[in-house]
Coordinates of C-alpha atoms and ligand atoms in Angstrom, one line a residue:
M1 CA 0.0 0.0 0.0
C2 CA 1.5 3.3 -1.0
G3 CA 5.2 3.6 -1.9
I4 CA 7.6 6.1 -0.4
I5 CA 10.9 7.2 -1.7
G6 CA 13.4 9.8 -0.6
Y7 CA 16.8 11.0 -1.7
I8 CA 19.6 13.2 -0.3
G9 CA 22.9 13.7 -2.1
D10 CA 24.4 15.5 -5.1
R11 CA 22.2 14.2 -7.9
S12 CA 19.3 16.1 -9.3
V13 CA 16.6 14.6 -7.2
V14 CA 13.5 14.6 -9.5
P15 CA 14.7 11.7 -11.8
V16 CA 15.8 9.6 -8.8
L17 CA 12.3 10.1 -7.2
L18 CA 10.5 9.3 -10.5
Y19 CA 12.6 6.2 -11.1
G20 CA 11.9 5.0 -7.5
L21 CA 8.2 5.7 -7.9
Q22 CA 8.0 3.7 -11.0
R23 CA 9.6 0.8 -9.2
L24 CA 7.2 1.3 -6.3
E25 CA 4.1 1.9 -8.4
Y26 CA 2.9 -1.7 -7.8
R27 CA 2.3 -0.8 -4.1
G28 CA -0.4 1.8 -5.0
Y29 CA -1.3 3.7 -8.0
D30 CA -4.2 6.1 -7.7
S31 CA -2.1 9.3 -7.4
A32 CA 1.5 10.3 -7.0
G33 CA 3.5 13.3 -5.9
I34 CA 6.9 14.7 -5.0
S35 CA 8.3 17.4 -2.7
V36 CA 11.7 18.9 -3.3
L37 CA 13.8 21.4 -1.4
D38 CA 14.1 23.8 -4.4
K39 CA 17.5 25.5 -4.6
D40 CA 16.4 28.5 -6.5
S41 CA 13.3 29.5 -4.6
G42 CA 14.5 28.2 -1.2
R43 CA 11.0 26.7 -0.7
I44 CA 9.6 23.2 -0.6
V45 CA 8.1 22.6 -4.0
V46 CA 5.3 20.1 -4.1
E47 CA 3.8 18.6 -7.3
K48 CA 1.0 16.0 -7.4
K49 CA -1.1 14.2 -10.0
V50 CA -4.0 11.9 -9.9
G51 CA -3.3 8.7 -11.9
K52 CA -0.1 6.8 -12.6
I53 CA 3.5 7.8 -12.3
K54 CA 3.7 8.5 -16.0
D55 CA 1.0 11.2 -15.5
L56 CA 3.2 12.8 -12.8
Q57 CA 6.2 12.5 -15.1
E58 CA 4.4 14.3 -18.0
H59 CA 3.2 16.9 -15.5
L60 CA 6.8 17.6 -14.4
W61 CA 8.2 17.7 -17.9
D62 CA 8.3 21.5 -18.2
K63 CA 8.8 22.3 -14.6
K64 CA 12.3 23.3 -13.7
I65 CA 12.7 22.0 -10.2
K66 CA 16.3 22.1 -9.0
G67 CA 17.2 20.3 -5.9
C68 CA 19.1 17.4 -4.4
V69 CA 16.8 16.5 -1.5
G70 CA 13.3 15.3 -1.9
L71 CA 10.5 12.8 -1.2
G72 CA 8.1 11.0 -3.5
H73 CA 4.9 9.0 -2.9
S74 CA 2.6 6.7 -4.9
R75 CA -0.8 6.4 -3.2
W76 CA -3.3 3.6 -2.6
A77 CA -6.2 5.6 -1.0
T78 CA -7.3 4.7 2.5
H79 CA -8.5 8.0 4.0
G80 CA -9.9 10.4 1.4
E81 CA -10.6 9.9 -2.3
P82 CA -7.9 9.6 -4.8
T83 CA -7.8 13.4 -5.6
E84 CA -4.9 15.8 -6.1
V85 CA -5.4 17.4 -2.8
N86 CA -5.4 14.1 -1.0
A87 CA -2.2 12.9 -2.8
H88 CA 1.0 13.0 -0.9
P89 CA 3.4 14.7 0.0
H90 CA 1.5 16.8 2.5
T91 CA 2.9 20.1 3.9
S92 CA 2.5 21.8 7.2
H93 CA 0.6 25.1 7.6
S94 CA 3.7 27.2 6.9
G95 CA 4.9 24.9 4.1
E96 CA 8.2 24.3 6.0
F97 CA 7.7 20.6 6.5
A98 CA 6.7 18.0 3.9
V99 CA 5.6 14.5 4.7
V100 CA 5.0 11.2 2.9
H101 CA 3.3 8.3 4.7
N102 CA 2.4 4.7 4.2
G103 CA 0.0 3.2 6.7
I104 CA -2.9 4.5 8.8
I105 CA -2.8 6.9 11.7
E106 CA -5.6 5.5 13.8
N107 CA -5.9 8.5 16.1
F108 CA -5.8 11.1 13.4
A109 CA -9.3 12.5 14.1
K110 CA -8.4 13.4 17.7
L111 CA -5.0 14.9 16.6
K112 CA -6.8 16.8 13.8
E113 CA -9.2 18.3 16.3
E114 CA -6.4 19.4 18.6
L115 CA -4.5 21.0 15.8
Q116 CA -7.5 22.7 14.4
A117 CA -8.2 24.1 17.8
K118 CA -4.7 25.7 17.7
G119 CA -5.5 27.3 14.3
Y120 CA -4.0 24.7 11.9
Q121 CA -6.0 24.6 8.7
F122 CA -6.3 21.3 6.9
K123 CA -6.4 21.1 3.1
S124 CA -7.0 17.3 2.6
D125 CA -9.1 14.5 4.0
T126 CA -6.1 12.4 4.7
D127 CA -4.8 11.1 8.1
T128 CA -1.3 12.0 6.9
E129 CA -1.7 15.7 7.0
V130 CA -1.8 15.7 10.8
I131 CA 1.8 14.5 10.8
A132 CA 3.0 17.6 8.8
H133 CA 1.2 19.9 11.1
L134 CA 2.4 18.0 14.2
F135 CA 6.0 18.5 13.1
E136 CA 5.4 22.2 12.8
D137 CA 3.6 22.4 16.1
L138 CA 6.1 20.5 18.1
Y139 CA 9.3 21.7 16.4
N140 CA 11.8 22.7 19.1
G141 CA 14.9 23.6 17.1
D142 CA 15.9 20.0 16.7
I143 CA 14.3 17.8 14.2
L144 CA 15.3 14.5 15.8
S145 CA 13.7 15.3 19.1
T146 CA 10.7 16.7 17.3
A147 CA 10.4 13.4 15.4
L148 CA 10.6 11.4 18.6
E149 CA 7.8 13.5 20.1
V150 CA 5.7 13.1 16.9
A151 CA 6.2 9.4 16.9
K152 CA 5.0 9.2 20.5
R153 CA 1.8 10.9 19.6
L154 CA 0.9 8.7 16.6
E155 CA -1.1 5.5 16.9
G156 CA -1.5 3.0 14.1
A157 CA 0.9 1.6 11.6
Y158 CA 3.1 4.0 9.6
A159 CA 6.3 4.6 7.6
V160 CA 6.9 8.3 7.4
G161 CA 9.5 10.4 5.5
V162 CA 9.9 14.1 6.3
I163 CA 11.9 17.0 4.9
S164 CA 12.0 20.4 6.3
L165 CA 13.3 23.9 5.5
K166 CA 14.3 24.2 9.1
E167 CA 17.0 21.5 8.7
P168 CA 17.4 21.1 4.9
D169 CA 20.4 18.8 5.1
K170 CA 18.3 15.9 6.7
I171 CA 15.6 13.5 5.8
I172 CA 13.8 12.0 8.8
A173 CA 12.3 8.5 8.6
I174 CA 9.9 7.0 11.3
K175 CA 8.8 3.4 11.2
K176 CA 6.1 1.5 13.0
G177 CA 4.3 -1.3 11.3
S178 CA 4.9 -0.3 7.6
P179 CA 8.2 -1.0 6.0
I180 CA 11.2 1.4 5.4
V181 CA 14.6 0.6 4.0
I182 CA 17.5 3.0 3.8
G183 CA 19.8 2.5 0.8
L184 CA 23.4 3.5 1.5
G185 CA 25.4 5.3 -1.1
K186 CA 28.7 7.2 -1.2
G187 CA 27.9 10.8 -0.6
E188 CA 24.2 10.1 -1.0
N189 CA 21.5 8.1 0.8
F190 CA 18.0 6.8 -0.1
L191 CA 14.8 6.1 1.7
A192 CA 12.2 3.7 0.3
S193 CA 9.3 1.4 1.0
D194 CA 11.3 -1.5 -0.4
I195 CA 14.5 -2.5 -2.0
P196 CA 13.8 -2.6 -5.8
A197 CA 13.1 1.2 -5.7
V198 CA 16.8 2.0 -5.2
L199 CA 18.5 -1.2 -6.5
E200 CA 19.8 0.9 -9.4
Y201 CA 22.0 2.8 -7.0
T202 CA 23.0 0.5 -4.1
R203 CA 23.0 -3.0 -2.8
D204 CA 23.6 -2.0 0.8
F205 CA 20.6 -1.5 3.0
I206 CA 19.6 -0.7 6.6
I207 CA 16.2 -2.0 7.5
L208 CA 14.4 0.0 10.1
D209 CA 12.6 -1.8 12.9
D210 CA 9.4 -0.7 14.6
G211 CA 9.8 2.2 16.9
E212 CA 12.9 3.5 15.2
V213 CA 13.6 7.0 13.9
A214 CA 16.4 7.6 11.4
V215 CA 18.2 10.9 10.6
I216 CA 19.6 10.7 7.1
T217 CA 22.1 13.1 5.6
K218 CA 24.1 12.7 2.4
D219 CA 27.0 11.3 4.4
S220 CA 25.4 9.6 7.4
V221 CA 22.5 7.5 8.7
D222 CA 21.9 7.5 12.4
V223 CA 19.1 5.4 13.9
Y224 CA 17.5 6.0 17.3
N225 CA 14.8 4.2 19.4
L226 CA 11.9 6.2 20.8
N227 CA 13.9 7.0 23.9
G228 CA 16.4 8.9 21.7
E229 CA 19.1 6.2 22.3
K230 CA 21.3 5.4 19.3
V231 CA 20.8 2.0 17.8
E232 CA 23.5 0.1 16.0
K233 CA 22.1 -1.3 12.7
K234 CA 23.5 -4.1 10.6
V235 CA 24.0 -3.4 6.9
L236 CA 22.2 -5.9 4.7
K237 CA 23.9 -6.8 1.4
V238 CA 21.3 -7.6 -1.3
D239 CA 22.3 -9.7 -4.3
W240 CA 19.1 -9.1 -6.4
D241 CA 20.1 -7.8 -9.8
T242 CA 18.5 -4.7 -11.4
A243 CA 17.4 -6.8 -14.4
S244 CA 14.8 -8.5 -12.2
A245 CA 13.1 -5.1 -11.8
E246 CA 12.9 -4.6 -15.6
K247 CA 10.5 -6.0 -18.1
G248 CA 13.3 -7.5 -20.2
G249 CA 11.4 -7.5 -23.5
Y250 CA 8.1 -8.9 -22.2
K251 CA 4.9 -6.9 -22.5
H252 CA 4.2 -7.1 -18.8
F253 CA 6.1 -8.0 -15.6
M254 CA 3.5 -10.7 -15.0
Q255 CA 4.4 -12.4 -18.3
K256 CA 8.1 -12.1 -17.5
E257 CA 7.7 -13.5 -14.1
I258 CA 5.7 -16.4 -15.4
H259 CA 8.6 -17.2 -17.7
E260 CA 11.1 -16.9 -14.8
Q261 CA 9.7 -19.9 -13.0
P262 CA 12.0 -22.6 -14.2
K263 CA 14.8 -20.5 -12.7
T264 CA 13.0 -19.4 -9.5
I265 CA 12.0 -23.0 -8.7
A266 CA 15.5 -24.2 -9.2
D267 CA 16.9 -21.3 -7.2
T268 CA 14.5 -22.0 -4.4
I269 CA 15.5 -25.7 -4.2
A270 CA 19.2 -24.7 -4.1
G271 CA 18.6 -21.9 -1.6
F272 CA 16.5 -24.0 0.7
L273 CA 19.0 -26.9 0.8
S274 CA 21.9 -24.6 1.5
S275 CA 20.3 -22.9 4.5
I276 CA 18.7 -25.6 6.5
D277 CA 18.2 -24.6 10.1
E278 CA 18.3 -27.8 12.2
G279 CA 16.7 -25.8 15.1
L280 CA 13.5 -25.6 13.0
F281 CA 13.4 -29.3 12.4
E282 CA 14.0 -30.1 16.1
T283 CA 11.0 -27.9 16.8
L284 CA 8.9 -29.6 14.2
K285 CA 9.9 -33.1 15.4
D286 CA 7.6 -32.9 18.5
T287 CA 5.1 -30.3 17.4
S288 CA 1.5 -31.1 18.2
R289 CA 0.0 -29.0 15.5
L290 CA 1.0 -26.7 12.7
Y291 CA -1.1 -23.7 11.8
I292 CA -0.4 -22.2 8.4
I293 CA -1.7 -18.6 8.0
A294 CA -1.5 -16.5 4.9
C295 CA -3.6 -14.4 2.5
G296 CA -4.6 -14.6 -1.1
T297 CA -2.2 -16.6 -3.3
S298 CA 0.1 -17.4 -0.3
Y299 CA -3.0 -18.9 1.4
H300 CA -3.5 -21.2 -1.6
A301 CA 0.2 -22.3 -1.3
G302 CA -0.5 -23.1 2.3
L303 CA -3.5 -25.3 1.4
V304 CA -1.2 -27.4 -0.9
G305 CA 1.4 -27.4 1.9
K306 CA -1.1 -28.9 4.3
F307 CA -1.4 -32.0 2.0
W308 CA 2.4 -32.4 1.8
I309 CA 3.2 -31.8 5.5
E310 CA 0.4 -34.2 6.7
K311 CA 1.4 -36.8 4.1
F312 CA 5.2 -36.7 4.5
A313 CA 5.9 -35.3 8.0
R314 CA 2.7 -36.7 9.6
I315 CA 2.1 -33.4 11.4
P316 CA -1.6 -32.3 11.7
V317 CA -2.0 -29.0 9.8
E318 CA -4.7 -26.4 9.8
V319 CA -4.7 -23.6 7.2
D320 CA -6.4 -20.3 7.9
Y321 CA -6.8 -16.9 6.3
A322 CA -4.6 -14.7 8.5
S323 CA -7.3 -12.2 8.9
E324 CA -9.6 -14.9 10.3
Y325 CA -7.0 -16.7 12.4
R326 CA -6.1 -13.5 14.2
Y327 CA -9.6 -13.1 15.7
R328 CA -10.6 -16.7 16.5
D329 CA -10.1 -18.6 19.7
R330 CA -7.3 -20.9 18.4
V331 CA -5.7 -23.4 20.7
I332 CA -2.0 -22.8 21.2
D333 CA 0.4 -24.6 23.5
D334 CA 4.1 -24.7 23.7
K335 CA 4.2 -27.4 21.1
T336 CA 2.3 -25.4 18.5
V337 CA 4.1 -24.0 15.5
V338 CA 2.6 -21.3 13.3
L339 CA 3.9 -20.8 9.8
G340 CA 3.2 -17.5 8.1
I341 CA 3.5 -17.5 4.3
S342 CA 3.9 -14.1 2.6
Q343 CA 5.7 -13.0 -0.6
S344 CA 6.2 -9.5 0.7
G345 CA 6.6 -10.3 4.4
E346 CA 4.7 -7.1 5.1
T347 CA 1.1 -8.2 4.8
A348 CA -0.5 -6.7 8.0
D349 CA -3.0 -9.5 8.5
T350 CA -0.3 -12.2 8.4
R351 CA 2.2 -10.3 10.5
F352 CA -0.1 -9.4 13.3
A353 CA -1.7 -12.9 13.4
L354 CA 1.8 -14.4 13.7
L355 CA 2.8 -11.9 16.4
D356 CA -0.3 -12.7 18.4
A357 CA 0.4 -16.4 18.2
K358 CA 4.0 -15.8 19.3
K359 CA 2.8 -13.9 22.3
E360 CA 0.6 -16.8 23.2
G361 CA 3.6 -19.1 23.2
A362 CA 3.6 -20.6 19.7
K363 CA 6.9 -21.0 17.8
T364 CA 6.7 -19.0 14.6
V365 CA 8.1 -19.6 11.2
A366 CA 8.0 -17.2 8.2
L367 CA 8.2 -18.2 4.6
V368 CA 8.9 -15.0 2.7
N369 CA 10.4 -13.7 -0.5
V370 CA 11.6 -10.3 0.6
V371 CA 14.8 -10.4 2.5
G372 CA 14.8 -8.4 5.7
S373 CA 11.0 -8.0 5.6
S374 CA 9.1 -7.5 8.9
L375 CA 7.7 -11.1 9.0
A376 CA 11.2 -12.5 8.5
R377 CA 12.5 -10.4 11.4
E378 CA 9.6 -11.1 13.7
S379 CA 9.6 -14.9 13.4
D380 CA 11.6 -17.5 15.3
Y381 CA 12.7 -19.2 12.1
V382 CA 12.8 -18.0 8.4
L383 CA 12.5 -19.8 5.2
Y384 CA 12.9 -18.0 1.9
T385 CA 11.7 -18.3 -1.7
Y386 CA 14.5 -17.2 -4.0
C387 CA 12.6 -15.2 -6.7
G388 CA 14.1 -11.8 -6.7
P389 CA 11.6 -8.9 -6.8
E390 CA 8.1 -9.8 -8.0
I391 CA 6.7 -6.6 -9.5
G392 CA 3.4 -7.8 -11.2
V393 CA 0.7 -7.4 -8.6
A394 CA -0.6 -10.9 -9.3
A395 CA 1.7 -13.4 -7.6
T396 CA 3.1 -16.0 -10.0
K397 CA 6.7 -17.0 -9.6
T398 CA 6.5 -16.6 -5.9
F399 CA 3.5 -19.0 -5.7
T400 CA 5.4 -21.9 -7.4
A401 CA 8.4 -21.1 -5.3
Q402 CA 6.3 -21.2 -2.1
L403 CA 5.0 -24.6 -3.2
T404 CA 8.6 -25.8 -3.8
A405 CA 9.7 -24.6 -0.4
L406 CA 6.7 -26.2 1.4
L407 CA 7.4 -29.5 -0.3
L408 CA 11.0 -29.3 0.7
L409 CA 10.0 -28.5 4.3
S410 CA 7.7 -31.5 4.4
L411 CA 10.4 -33.8 3.1
E412 CA 13.0 -32.5 5.5
A413 CA 10.6 -32.8 8.4
G414 CA 9.5 -36.3 7.3
L415 CA 13.0 -37.5 6.9
R416 CA 14.0 -36.4 10.4
K417 CA 10.8 -37.8 12.0
G418 CA 11.3 -41.1 10.1
S419 CA 7.9 -40.8 8.5
I420 CA 9.5 -41.1 5.0
S421 CA 12.5 -43.3 4.2
P422 CA 15.9 -41.9 3.0
Q423 CA 15.2 -43.7 -0.3
F424 CA 11.9 -41.9 -0.7
Y425 CA 13.5 -38.6 0.2
Q426 CA 16.2 -39.2 -2.4
E427 CA 13.7 -40.1 -5.1
A428 CA 11.5 -37.1 -4.3
H429 CA 14.5 -34.8 -4.7
K430 CA 15.3 -36.3 -8.0
R431 CA 11.8 -35.9 -9.2
L432 CA 11.6 -32.3 -7.9
S433 CA 14.9 -31.5 -9.7
D434 CA 13.1 -32.4 -13.0
I435 CA 10.3 -29.9 -12.4
P436 CA 12.0 -26.7 -13.8
A437 CA 12.5 -28.5 -17.2
K438 CA 8.9 -29.6 -17.1
V439 CA 7.7 -26.0 -16.4
E440 CA 9.8 -24.9 -19.3
K441 CA 8.0 -27.4 -21.5
I442 CA 4.6 -26.0 -20.4
L443 CA 5.7 -22.5 -21.2
E444 CA 6.3 -23.6 -24.8
S445 CA 2.5 -24.0 -25.0
E446 CA 2.0 -20.3 -24.4
D447 CA 0.8 -19.5 -27.9
F448 CA -1.7 -22.4 -27.8
I449 CA -3.1 -21.1 -24.4
K450 CA -3.2 -17.6 -25.8
D451 CA -5.5 -18.9 -28.5
L452 CA -7.7 -20.4 -25.8
A453 CA -7.7 -17.1 -24.0
Y454 CA -8.9 -15.4 -27.2
K455 CA -11.7 -18.0 -27.6
Y456 CA -13.0 -17.7 -24.0
M457 CA -12.2 -14.1 -23.1
N458 CA -15.7 -12.9 -23.5
A459 CA -17.2 -15.3 -21.0
S460 CA -18.7 -13.5 -18.0
D461 CA -18.0 -16.3 -15.5
F462 CA -15.6 -19.2 -15.1
L463 CA -15.5 -22.2 -12.9
F464 CA -12.3 -23.9 -11.9
L465 CA -12.4 -27.5 -10.5
G466 CA -9.7 -29.7 -9.0
R467 CA -9.4 -32.4 -6.4
N468 CA -7.0 -33.0 -3.5
L469 CA -3.7 -31.2 -4.2
N470 CA -5.1 -29.6 -7.3
Y471 CA -8.1 -28.1 -5.5
P472 CA -6.0 -25.2 -4.2
I473 CA -4.8 -24.8 -7.7
A474 CA -8.4 -24.4 -8.9
L475 CA -8.8 -21.7 -6.2
E476 CA -5.6 -20.0 -7.4
G477 CA -6.7 -20.2 -11.1
A478 CA -10.0 -18.4 -10.2
L479 CA -8.2 -15.8 -8.1
K480 CA -5.7 -15.1 -10.9
L481 CA -8.5 -14.6 -13.5
K482 CA -10.6 -12.4 -11.2
E483 CA -7.9 -10.1 -10.1
I484 CA -6.4 -9.2 -13.4
S485 CA -9.3 -9.6 -15.9
Y486 CA -12.2 -8.7 -13.6
I487 CA -14.1 -11.7 -14.8
H488 CA -16.1 -13.5 -12.1
A489 CA -14.6 -16.9 -11.4
E490 CA -15.0 -19.5 -8.7
G491 CA -12.7 -22.3 -7.7
Y492 CA -14.2 -25.5 -6.2
P493 CA -13.2 -28.9 -5.1
A494 CA -14.6 -31.0 -8.0
G495 CA -16.4 -33.4 -5.7
E496 CA -18.2 -30.5 -4.0
M497 CA -19.6 -29.2 -7.3
K498 CA -22.7 -31.4 -7.2
H499 CA -23.6 -29.8 -3.8
G500 CA -24.4 -26.4 -5.3
P501 CA -22.3 -24.9 -8.0
I502 CA -23.5 -27.4 -10.6
A503 CA -26.5 -25.1 -10.9
L504 CA -24.3 -22.5 -12.5
I505 CA -23.4 -24.8 -15.4
D506 CA -24.9 -24.0 -18.9
E507 CA -23.6 -23.9 -22.4
K508 CA -22.0 -20.6 -21.9
L509 CA -19.9 -21.4 -18.8
P510 CA -16.2 -22.3 -19.3
V511 CA -15.2 -24.9 -16.7
V512 CA -11.5 -25.4 -16.3
C513 CA -10.9 -28.9 -15.0
I514 CA -7.5 -29.8 -13.6
A515 CA -7.3 -33.5 -14.3
P516 CA -3.8 -34.9 -14.4
R517 CA -3.3 -38.7 -14.3
D518 CA -3.0 -38.9 -10.6
R519 CA -4.9 -41.2 -8.2
F520 CA -8.0 -39.0 -8.4
Y521 CA -8.1 -39.1 -12.2
E522 CA -11.1 -41.4 -12.5
K523 CA -13.1 -39.4 -10.0
M524 CA -12.2 -36.2 -11.8
V525 CA -13.4 -37.8 -15.1
S526 CA -16.7 -38.5 -13.5
N527 CA -17.0 -34.9 -12.4
I528 CA -16.1 -33.8 -16.0
Q529 CA -18.9 -36.0 -17.3
E530 CA -21.3 -34.3 -14.9
V531 CA -20.2 -30.9 -16.4
K532 CA -20.5 -32.3 -19.9
A533 CA -24.0 -33.6 -19.3
R534 CA -25.0 -30.0 -18.5
K535 CA -23.3 -28.7 -21.6
G536 CA -20.6 -26.7 -19.8
R537 CA -17.6 -25.7 -22.0
I538 CA -14.9 -28.0 -20.7
I539 CA -11.2 -26.9 -20.7
T540 CA -9.0 -29.7 -19.2
V541 CA -5.5 -29.6 -18.0
A542 CA -4.3 -33.1 -18.5
T543 CA -1.2 -35.3 -18.6
D544 CA 0.7 -35.6 -21.9
G545 CA -0.7 -38.4 -24.0
D546 CA -4.1 -38.6 -22.3
S547 CA -6.4 -38.8 -25.4
D548 CA -9.4 -40.1 -23.4
I549 CA -9.9 -36.8 -21.7
K550 CA -9.5 -34.9 -24.9
S551 CA -12.6 -36.5 -26.3
L552 CA -14.6 -35.2 -23.3
S553 CA -13.2 -31.7 -23.5
E554 CA -13.7 -28.7 -25.8
D555 CA -10.0 -27.9 -25.3
T556 CA -7.1 -29.6 -23.6
V557 CA -3.8 -28.2 -22.3
Y558 CA -1.2 -30.8 -21.8
I559 CA 1.4 -30.9 -19.1
P560 CA 4.3 -33.4 -18.6
E561 CA 3.9 -36.5 -16.5
T562 CA 5.2 -36.4 -13.0
E563 CA 4.6 -37.9 -9.5
D564 CA 1.1 -37.3 -8.1
Y565 CA 2.4 -35.1 -5.4
L566 CA 4.3 -32.8 -7.8
Y567 CA 1.4 -32.0 -10.1
P568 CA 0.3 -28.8 -8.4
I569 CA 3.6 -27.0 -9.3
L570 CA 2.9 -27.9 -12.9
T571 CA -0.9 -27.4 -13.1
A572 CA -0.4 -23.9 -11.6
I573 CA 1.4 -22.7 -14.8
P574 CA -1.5 -23.0 -17.4
M575 CA -3.8 -21.2 -14.9
Q576 CA -1.3 -18.2 -14.8
I577 CA -0.8 -18.2 -18.6
L578 CA -4.6 -18.4 -19.3
S579 CA -5.5 -15.6 -17.0
Y580 CA -2.6 -13.5 -18.1
H581 CA -3.6 -13.7 -21.8
I582 CA -7.3 -13.2 -21.1
A583 CA -6.5 -10.0 -19.2
S584 CA -4.0 -8.8 -21.7
L585 CA -6.3 -9.4 -24.7
L586 CA -9.1 -7.6 -22.9
G587 CA -6.7 -4.7 -22.6
K588 CA -6.6 -4.7 -18.8
D589 CA -3.8 -3.2 -16.8
V590 CA -2.3 -6.6 -16.0
D591 CA 0.6 -5.5 -13.7
Q592 CA -1.5 -3.0 -11.8
P593 CA -5.1 -4.2 -11.6
R594 CA -7.7 -1.8 -10.3
N595 CA -8.2 -1.4 -6.6
L596 CA -5.3 -3.8 -5.7
A597 CA -1.9 -3.2 -4.1
K598 CA 1.0 -5.6 -4.1
T599 CA 1.8 -5.2 -0.4
V600 CA -1.2 -4.8 1.8
T601 CA 0.0 -3.2 5.0
V602 CA -3.5 -2.4 6.4
E603 CA -5.9 -4.8 8.1
Ligands
F6R701 C1 -2.8 -12.5 -5.7 C2 -2.0 -11.8 -4.8 C3 -2.5 -11.5 -3.4 C4 -1.4 -11.8 -2.4 C5 -1.9 -11.5 -0.9 C6 -0.8 -11.8 0.1 O1 -2.1 -12.6 -6.9 O2 -0.9 -11.3 -5.1 O3 -3.6 -12.3 -3.1 O4 -1.1 -13.2 -2.5 O5 -2.1 -10.1 -0.9 O6 0.4 -11.2 -0.1 P1 1.7 -11.6 0.5 O7 2.0 -13.0 0.0 O8 2.7 -10.6 0.2 O9 1.5 -11.7 2.0

């Protein structure tokens, strides 16, 4: 939600801010703005635009803003409509302080009332504007101690960046809840919501923790806790390359990220095996119950993970939406383990649910993609997917990498518990190592799947069916289609269809049936017959060489043969390609679908 960027150094700041905002646009994209300490006028110049970063860029084209210190923001509206006046940065009454903010100030109404009583006039409907006025109101000649005072007054989750005419050689960052990274350069420093925004300039980062305030100059970064005590911070070296934040010849990031999967799956296997933490497996050995909590696509990965962990590690698993888990009366004891899955590692629902479980005595594990993310730092153990930045709002490569990591987790735990044999473990690894090549093979069918997308793109509803391990893939197929094409879609366990959704089927409804040759094949075929009898338009995802199923289907996408338990990693791929091409052919904004944000840092 919302992206923030800041720069202080010798470069002309506007291009740095615009570049960073483009990299952050996936976090929010209903308006954008910048504020710059303008050398010529000696003022803080603020420019904003409703719409995308490119609209802001065009707007700035003939403006001659000269300055080397500034802040930028791309917004995903929470308080106040997406209008120019509500766009960030927001300035204080005198215009001497400019603020960008990601998160929600929960007590803003009370603070606003207090400030209004003192004569401060508000221009916007946002919660953020109170921060700008508070800085002005509390300024005591020292911006650090003012920031500490402001931080103590704010309730909620926030990442804040501040520049000021009072102390123009500093940027202030305050962090509680929402992420902030500080990129370290030579004679220049950067502030951003996440790493890809400034990867072009540096690989060295300081990650702020909750309750920290940073004073950033061009030559120094000092971090303090809320008591004003200096905190020593480690420098994180990031090895992501800049190419991963570029489209590399593809039309959309989503398409590029779909094609990266053979590599990201292979990298996740290698990364997982080279960083095994025996402490985690000791904990898993005598755990009584594992809860998996996540949102959206990560939740679907968790549903597949449940099958594997129960099958191979023989640990009972419950999977919950994090937003539901947080507020239910779950049973936790000292043998409970809670695994939070999150690409970003910043999703508020997942983070806070995991923190609550930790407080109640559970051991916590995070499976994340973003190095140094909040979830990773707040958990007892961390597992990573090795995908580099995922820019497309719809998760693709991180989903199959999450599946890969969960399978590996179940095999490691199973081996140590003795619930699988070393021979089976070896064999499973061998089969898994063949998966990247099999994914590559499926990607070769892209043109064929694109033709199907063209054929079915005008349908107003879709149904996705699968059984057992492929049931979560049906859910994921429906989610992918909904979120980027805005076509209504439902995912269902195929056996459940006859208990209700079968009423939806008519000759107009495309029904995507995931039917590889696994042990549920015959049952899946019966369900397909049921759809056929009601004249549904059947698209099957089937194993290479299965001609029987072709005769039942209007169209069939083939995938290579593999072990039953590995199919979900393969069946996920045609779901992604189909929804990508439907959305792209419909002319939708695939990488930045309406109303969505890549990182959801509000509950
Ligand atoms: C769907 C999608 C979202 C995310 C969800 C969780 O394509 O991207 O449903 O999966 O918002 O995000 P993370 O995994 O960052 O916690």
